[in-house]
PDB file of C-alpha atoms in Angstrom:
ATOM      1  CA  MET A   1     234.053 122.078 184.083  1.00 85.00           C
ATOM      2  CA  ASN A   2     236.526 119.225 184.434  1.00 93.00           C
ATOM      3  CA  LEU A   3     234.299 116.090 184.505  1.00 96.00           C
ATOM      4  CA  LEU A   4     235.652 112.585 185.046  1.00 97.00           C
ATOM      5  CA  VAL A   5     233.520 109.425 185.286  1.00 98.00           C
ATOM      6  CA  ARG A   6     235.406 106.505 186.834  1.00 98.00           C
ATOM      7  CA  ASP A   7     234.990 103.337 188.859  1.00 98.00           C
ATOM      8  CA  ALA A   8     234.292 104.118 192.488  1.00 98.00           C
ATOM      9  CA  LYS A   9     236.950 103.397 195.066  1.00 98.00           C
ATOM     10  CA  ILE A  10     236.395 102.364 198.659  1.00 98.00           C
ATOM     11  CA  GLU A  11     237.510 105.860 199.708  1.00 98.00           C
ATOM     12  CA  ASP A  12     234.552 107.323 197.784  1.00 98.00           C
ATOM     13  CA  MET A  13     231.928 105.612 199.935  1.00 98.00           C
ATOM     14  CA  PRO A  14     231.369 108.554 202.344  1.00 98.00           C
ATOM     15  CA  GLU A  15     230.531 110.779 199.345  1.00 98.00           C
ATOM     16  CA  VAL A  16     228.453 107.989 197.759  1.00 98.00           C
ATOM     17  CA  HIS A  17     226.540 107.635 201.029  1.00 98.00           C
ATOM     18  CA  ALA A  18     225.947 111.395 201.176  1.00 98.00           C
ATOM     19  CA  LEU A  19     224.439 111.329 197.666  1.00 98.00           C
ATOM     20  CA  ILE A  20     222.250 108.348 198.569  1.00 98.00           C
ATOM     21  CA  THR A  21     220.982 110.319 201.564  1.00 97.00           C
ATOM     22  CA  GLN A  22     220.377 113.374 199.354  1.00 97.00           C
ATOM     23  CA  LEU A  23     218.289 111.197 197.015  1.00 96.00           C
ATOM     24  CA  ALA A  24     216.246 109.853 199.930  1.00 96.00           C
ATOM     25  CA  VAL A  25     215.401 113.412 200.965  1.00 96.00           C
ATOM     26  CA  PHE A  26     214.448 114.282 197.359  1.00 94.00           C
ATOM     27  CA  GLU A  27     212.227 111.188 197.209  1.00 94.00           C
ATOM     28  CA  LYS A  28     210.478 112.287 200.426  1.00 94.00           C
ATOM     29  CA  GLU A  29     211.930 109.423 202.484  1.00 95.00           C
ATOM     30  CA  PRO A  30     214.605 111.194 204.575  1.00 92.00           C
ATOM     31  CA  ASP A  31     214.752 108.471 207.231  1.00 95.00           C
ATOM     32  CA  ALA A  32     214.711 105.471 204.871  1.00 95.00           C
ATOM     33  CA  VAL A  33     218.481 105.052 204.362  1.00 97.00           C
ATOM     34  CA  GLU A  34     219.618 102.179 206.559  1.00 96.00           C
ATOM     35  CA  VAL A  35     222.794 101.299 204.669  1.00 97.00           C
ATOM     36  CA  SER A  36     225.937 102.667 206.316  1.00 98.00           C
ATOM     37  CA  ILE A  37     229.247 103.761 204.858  1.00 98.00           C
ATOM     38  CA  ALA A  38     230.724 100.577 206.370  1.00 98.00           C
ATOM     39  CA  ASP A  39     228.046  98.507 204.590  1.00 98.00           C
ATOM     40  CA  LEU A  40     228.910 100.146 201.259  1.00 98.00           C
ATOM     41  CA  GLU A  41     232.620  99.525 201.840  1.00 98.00           C
ATOM     42  CA  LYS A  42     232.028  95.881 202.813  1.00 97.00           C
ATOM     43  CA  ASP A  43     229.442  95.097 200.145  1.00 98.00           C
ATOM     44  CA  GLY A  44     231.012  96.909 197.211  1.00 98.00           C
ATOM     45  CA  PHE A  45     234.613  95.793 197.511  1.00 97.00           C
ATOM     46  CA  GLY A  46     236.501  92.612 198.236  1.00 91.00           C
ATOM     47  CA  ALA A  47     236.264  89.069 196.914  1.00 93.00           C
ATOM     48  CA  ALA A  48     232.556  89.100 195.957  1.00 96.00           C
ATOM     49  CA  PRO A  49     231.291  92.663 195.420  1.00 98.00           C
ATOM     50  CA  GLN A  50     227.502  92.999 195.548  1.00 98.00           C
ATOM     51  CA  PHE A  51     227.432  96.092 193.337  1.00 98.00           C
ATOM     52  CA  HIS A  52     229.457  98.158 190.896  1.00 98.00           C
ATOM     53  CA  CYS A  53     229.548 101.917 191.119  1.00 98.00           C
ATOM     54  CA  PHE A  54     230.689 104.695 188.836  1.00 98.00           C
ATOM     55  CA  VAL A  55     231.312 108.137 190.265  1.00 98.00           C
ATOM     56  CA  ALA A  56     231.317 111.461 188.473  1.00 98.00           C
ATOM     57  CA  GLU A  57     233.930 113.908 189.680  1.00 97.00           C
ATOM     58  CA  VAL A  58     234.069 117.610 188.947  1.00 96.00           C
ATOM     59  CA  ASN A  59     237.355 119.166 190.009  1.00 93.00           C
ATOM     60  CA  THR A  60     238.094 116.067 192.163  1.00 93.00           C
ATOM     61  CA  LYS A  61     234.748 116.289 194.066  1.00 96.00           C
ATOM     62  CA  VAL A  62     232.264 113.419 193.676  1.00 98.00           C
ATOM     63  CA  VAL A  63     229.033 114.986 192.382  1.00 98.00           C
ATOM     64  CA  GLY A  64     227.219 111.941 191.010  1.00 98.00           C
ATOM     65  CA  ILE A  65     226.976 108.174 191.126  1.00 98.00           C
ATOM     66  CA  ALA A  66     225.533 105.273 189.185  1.00 98.00           C
ATOM     67  CA  LEU A  67     225.234 102.169 191.360  1.00 98.00           C
ATOM     68  CA  PHE A  68     224.168  98.907 189.723  1.00 98.00           C
ATOM     69  CA  PHE A  69     224.381  95.145 190.064  1.00 98.00           C
ATOM     70  CA  ASN A  70     223.937  91.939 188.088  1.00 97.00           C
ATOM     71  CA  ARG A  71     220.567  90.278 187.803  1.00 97.00           C
ATOM     72  CA  TYR A  72     219.124  87.521 185.680  1.00 97.00           C
ATOM     73  CA  SER A  73     216.009  87.630 183.519  1.00 96.00           C
ATOM     74  CA  THR A  74     214.235  84.344 182.859  1.00 97.00           C
ATOM     75  CA  TRP A  75     213.152  85.812 179.517  1.00 96.00           C
ATOM     76  CA  LYS A  76     216.355  87.542 178.401  1.00 96.00           C
ATOM     77  CA  GLY A  77     219.268  86.123 180.399  1.00 97.00           C
ATOM     78  CA  ARG A  78     222.013  88.268 181.911  1.00 98.00           C
ATOM     79  CA  ALA A  79     220.898  91.754 182.891  1.00 97.00           C
ATOM     80  CA  LEU A  80     221.883  94.714 185.033  1.00 97.00           C
ATOM     81  CA  HIS A  81     219.782  96.603 187.541  1.00 97.00           C
ATOM     82  CA  LEU A  82     220.631 100.284 187.898  1.00 98.00           C
ATOM     83  CA  GLU A  83     219.714 100.892 191.521  1.00 98.00           C
ATOM     84  CA  ASP A  84     220.424 104.608 191.562  1.00 97.00           C
ATOM     85  CA  LEU A  85     221.666 107.307 189.246  1.00 97.00           C
ATOM     86  CA  ILE A  86     222.185 110.376 191.426  1.00 97.00           C
ATOM     87  CA  VAL A  87     223.553 113.798 190.566  1.00 97.00           C
ATOM     88  CA  ASP A  88     224.030 116.386 193.288  1.00 97.00           C
ATOM     89  CA  ALA A  89     221.117 118.829 193.115  1.00 94.00           C
ATOM     90  CA  ALA A  90     223.462 121.788 192.534  1.00 96.00           C
ATOM     91  CA  MET A  91     225.077 120.042 189.543  1.00 96.00           C
ATOM     92  CA  ARG A  92     222.012 118.890 187.600  1.00 94.00           C
ATOM     93  CA  GLY A  93     221.541 120.038 184.020  1.00 94.00           C
ATOM     94  CA  LYS A  94     225.250 119.924 183.199  1.00 96.00           C
ATOM     95  CA  GLY A  95     225.329 116.562 181.395  1.00 96.00           C
ATOM     96  CA  ILE A  96     226.629 114.587 184.383  1.00 97.00           C
ATOM     97  CA  GLY A  97     223.638 112.216 184.479  1.00 97.00           C
ATOM     98  CA  THR A  98     224.117 111.515 180.774  1.00 97.00           C
ATOM     99  CA  LYS A  99     227.791 110.659 181.288  1.00 98.00           C
ATOM    100  CA  LEU A 100     226.935 108.315 184.165  1.00 98.00           C
ATOM    101  CA  LEU A 101     224.182 106.599 182.179  1.00 97.00           C
ATOM    102  CA  ASP A 102     226.572 106.327 179.220  1.00 97.00           C
ATOM    103  CA  ALA A 103     229.078 104.523 181.471  1.00 98.00           C
ATOM    104  CA  VAL A 104     226.463 102.043 182.734  1.00 98.00           C
ATOM    105  CA  VAL A 105     225.128 101.289 179.245  1.00 97.00           C
ATOM    106  CA  LYS A 106     228.675 100.852 177.894  1.00 98.00           C
ATOM    107  CA  TYR A 107     229.473  98.519 180.806  1.00 98.00           C
ATOM    108  CA  GLY A 108     226.344  96.493 180.021  1.00 97.00           C
ATOM    109  CA  TYR A 109     227.182  96.414 176.323  1.00 98.00           C
ATOM    110  CA  ASP A 110     230.795  95.378 176.980  1.00 98.00           C
ATOM    111  CA  THR A 111     229.721  92.608 179.363  1.00 97.00           C
ATOM    112  CA  GLY A 112     227.026  91.287 177.019  1.00 97.00           C
ATOM    113  CA  VAL A 113     223.895  91.869 179.065  1.00 97.00           C
ATOM    114  CA  LYS A 114     220.558  91.620 177.305  1.00 97.00           C
ATOM    115  CA  ARG A 115     218.760  94.261 179.343  1.00 97.00           C
ATOM    116  CA  ILE A 116     219.311  97.070 181.840  1.00 97.00           C
ATOM    117  CA  ASN A 117     216.471  97.773 184.274  1.00 96.00           C
ATOM    118  CA  TRP A 118     215.805 100.572 186.721  1.00 96.00           C
ATOM    119  CA  ASP A 119     212.903 102.170 188.539  1.00 95.00           C
ATOM    120  CA  VAL A 120     211.688 105.761 188.525  1.00 94.00           C
ATOM    121  CA  LEU A 121     209.008 107.334 190.695  1.00 92.00           C
ATOM    122  CA  ASP A 122     205.869 108.184 188.743  1.00 93.00           C
ATOM    123  CA  TRP A 123     205.963 111.802 189.954  1.00 93.00           C
ATOM    124  CA  ASN A 124     209.589 112.393 188.927  1.00 93.00           C
ATOM    125  CA  SER A 125     208.761 113.952 185.561  1.00 94.00           C
ATOM    126  CA  PRO A 126     212.270 115.326 184.882  1.00 93.00           C
ATOM    127  CA  ALA A 127     213.815 111.866 185.348  1.00 94.00           C
ATOM    128  CA  ILE A 128     211.134 110.192 183.214  1.00 94.00           C
ATOM    129  CA  ALA A 129     211.693 112.734 180.427  1.00 94.00           C
ATOM    130  CA  PHE A 130     215.478 112.244 180.700  1.00 94.00           C
ATOM    131  CA  TYR A 131     215.219 108.453 180.410  1.00 95.00           C
ATOM    132  CA  GLU A 132     212.711 108.560 177.552  1.00 96.00           C
ATOM    133  CA  LYS A 133     214.920 111.038 175.683  1.00 95.00           C
ATOM    134  CA  LYS A 134     217.733 108.480 175.975  1.00 95.00           C
ATOM    135  CA  GLY A 135     215.528 105.791 174.396  1.00 94.00           C
ATOM    136  CA  ALA A 136     214.463 103.967 177.543  1.00 96.00           C
ATOM    137  CA  HIS A 137     210.944 102.556 177.758  1.00 95.00           C
ATOM    138  CA  VAL A 138     209.129 103.566 180.971  1.00 95.00           C
ATOM    139  CA  MET A 139     206.789 100.675 181.701  1.00 94.00           C
ATOM    140  CA  ARG A 140     203.855 102.309 183.441  1.00 91.00           C
ATOM    141  CA  ASP A 141     201.804  99.112 183.578  1.00 91.00           C
ATOM    142  CA  TRP A 142     204.146  97.301 185.987  1.00 90.00           C
ATOM    143  CA  ASN A 143     204.197  97.728 189.767  1.00 88.00           C
ATOM    144  CA  MET A 144     207.263  97.285 191.922  1.00 88.00           C
ATOM    145  CA  VAL A 145     206.857  94.677 194.685  1.00 91.00           C
ATOM    146  CA  GLN A 146     209.014  94.529 197.808  1.00 91.00           C
ATOM    147  CA  LEU A 147     209.285  92.783 201.144  1.00 93.00           C
ATOM    148  CA  SER A 148     211.084  94.911 203.746  1.00 89.00           C
ATOM    149  CA  ALA A 149     213.260  93.319 206.446  1.00 91.00           C
ATOM    150  CA  LEU A 150     210.216  93.352 208.739  1.00 93.00           C
ATOM    151  CA  GLY A 151     208.069  91.925 205.937  1.00 94.00           C
ATOM    152  CA  ILE A 152     210.570  89.087 205.474  1.00 93.00           C
ATOM    153  CA  GLU A 153     210.506  88.308 209.192  1.00 93.00           C
ATOM    154  CA  ASN A 154     206.694  88.379 209.265  1.00 94.00           C
ATOM    155  CA  TYR A 155     206.539  86.155 206.194  1.00 93.00           C
ATOM    156  CA  MET A 156     208.880  83.638 207.786  1.00 93.00           C
ATOM    157  CA  ALA A 157     206.847  83.651 211.002  1.00 92.00           C
ATOM    158  CA  GLN A 158     203.517  83.195 209.222  1.00 92.00           C
ATOM    159  CA  HIS A 159     204.269  81.073 206.164  1.00 90.00           C
ATOM    160  CA  THR A 160     207.098  78.684 206.921  1.00 81.00           C
ATOM    161  CA  ALA A 161     207.223  75.620 209.105  1.00 68.00           C
ATOM    162  CA  PRO A 162     209.514  75.730 212.151  1.00 65.00           C
TER     163      PRO A 162
END
């Protein structure tokens, strides 16, 4: 297997999008992906990229991604948030996820971040075991909180003055 982990290019976004969609299906949310290939191209490249992405290629085919962005911790300072680490279902168990995680951690180390965060579903036992084996601490006593686009609109309508 000829594996290469590299920075994503704008031309990779259709394959990145396909993996994001594959993850949504795996996570039982097949209709949840609203981001388009054009969004990924616009938001990930140009003067002010909103994310950084590594891709894993096997024989020139993108089979995995690690997409992350900068964040700031009021307790620790500069941090990264790993939004998704995805390996094509047919390619799992071949060390590709490890190589992608290695690239993200090295990037964080080289850029001086104090912490790298990510989320994992509580029922995704293989992913939890993978992350714990790598030395990550799965914080089971914290809950993720979100406002969707509709939630933001409702909040603005109900809680802000005109």
